[in-house]
Amino acid sequence: MLVIFDCDGVLVDSEPIANTCFARALQREGLNWSVEETMRRLMGRSMKSCVEIVEGELGHALPFGFIDRLQADTLQAFHDAPLRAVPGVIAAIDVIEAAGAVTCVASSGGFDKMRVTLGITGLWQRFEGRIFSSAEVPRGKPFPDLFLHAALRMNVQPFACTVVEDSLPGIQAAHAAGMRAVAYVGAAHTDAAALQAAGGYPFNDMSKLPALVGS
Ligand SMILES: [Mg+2]
C-alpha cells in the first residue's frame, strides 16, 4: 500500500500565504481577483497551467520575469509567516508508516518550492527520495501523469495507492489514475461538496487519516 500525499494544503498550510502573494501579483497586472477567487481558480494546478489561465483572462502574456518575481516573493513569505505543517499531519504519517504503509509526496509545485516548504516544516528529510513534482511529467493535475509517475517510481500498482488531496484538480487526477482518493476539507477555503462530488472521500481532521487509508 502506497499513500501519496499532495504537498500544498495537505502537508503544509501554504495555500493562504501563496494565494495572497499570487493575488497581489495579479493585481499589479490589472487582474483584480480576491485571494478567495485566486484560490478557486488556480489552487492545485501547476504554475504552467496557472499562467495559461491567467493569460487567457488578461488576453495577453504576463510580463517577462513575472513568475520568477512571484516565486521569490512567495518563498520569502513562507519564511516570514512562518509556514507550518497542516495540523495533525505529522502524527498521522507516523501512524500510517508504523502500520507498514509506504508514503511519498506528489505536488504540482516545483522542487525549489518544496525544498523550502517541506524544509521549513521539517518534512523534506523525512520524504527525501520519495518526492515527485509535476515538473517531471508532461501534464499536471487534473491529468493522471504525476500520480502514475509516483506509483511507477515507488513500484506500486495504481489500485494499491491512496491519494490524499485538498484540491479539485488533485482529486480528478487521482480518479483518472485509477487510485482511491481522500479529500482533506479541514481548511476554511475548501469546497468540500465539489471534492466529494469528484470522488474524494471527505475528512476534516488529520487524526482520522490513518483509519481512512487502512492503517
Ligand atoms: Mg493541494
mmCIF file of N, CA, C and O and ligand atoms in Angstrom, residues 6 8-9 15 165-166, ligand 1:
data_model
loop_
_atom_site.group_PDB
_atom_site.id
_atom_site.type_symbol
_atom_site.label_atom_id
_atom_site.label_comp_id
_atom_site.label_asym_id
_atom_site.label_seq_id
_atom_site.Cartn_x
_atom_site.Cartn_y
_atom_site.Cartn_z
ATOM 1 N N ASP A 6 -0.395 14.858 -1.477
ATOM 2 C CA ASP A 6 -0.222 16.170 -2.084
ATOM 3 C C ASP A 6 0.570 17.022 -1.074
ATOM 4 O O ASP A 6 0.594 16.703 0.115
ATOM 5 N N ASP A 8 0.924 20.996 -0.952
ATOM 6 C CA ASP A 8 0.299 22.256 -0.504
ATOM 7 C C ASP A 8 -1.133 22.007 -0.025
ATOM 8 O O ASP A 8 -1.968 21.496 -0.771
ATOM 9 N N GLY A 9 -1.417 22.368 1.215
ATOM 10 C CA GLY A 9 -2.758 22.214 1.758
ATOM 11 C C GLY A 9 -2.995 20.868 2.414
ATOM 12 O O GLY A 9 -4.014 20.686 3.087
ATOM 13 N N GLU A 15 -1.409 27.340 1.273
ATOM 14 C CA GLU A 15 -2.302 27.950 0.285
ATOM 15 C C GLU A 15 -2.716 29.386 0.625
ATOM 16 O O GLU A 15 -2.683 30.248 -0.258
ATOM 17 N N GLU A 165 -5.535 14.466 -0.969
ATOM 18 C CA GLU A 165 -5.579 15.712 -1.744
ATOM 19 C C GLU A 165 -6.464 16.746 -1.063
ATOM 20 O O GLU A 165 -7.290 16.396 -0.209
ATOM 21 N N ASP A 166 -6.332 17.997 -1.482
ATOM 22 C CA ASP A 166 -7.228 19.041 -0.979
ATOM 23 C C ASP A 166 -7.787 19.906 -2.100
ATOM 24 O O ASP A 166 -8.480 20.873 -1.825
HETATM 25 MG MG MG B 1 -3.042 20.882 -2.579
#
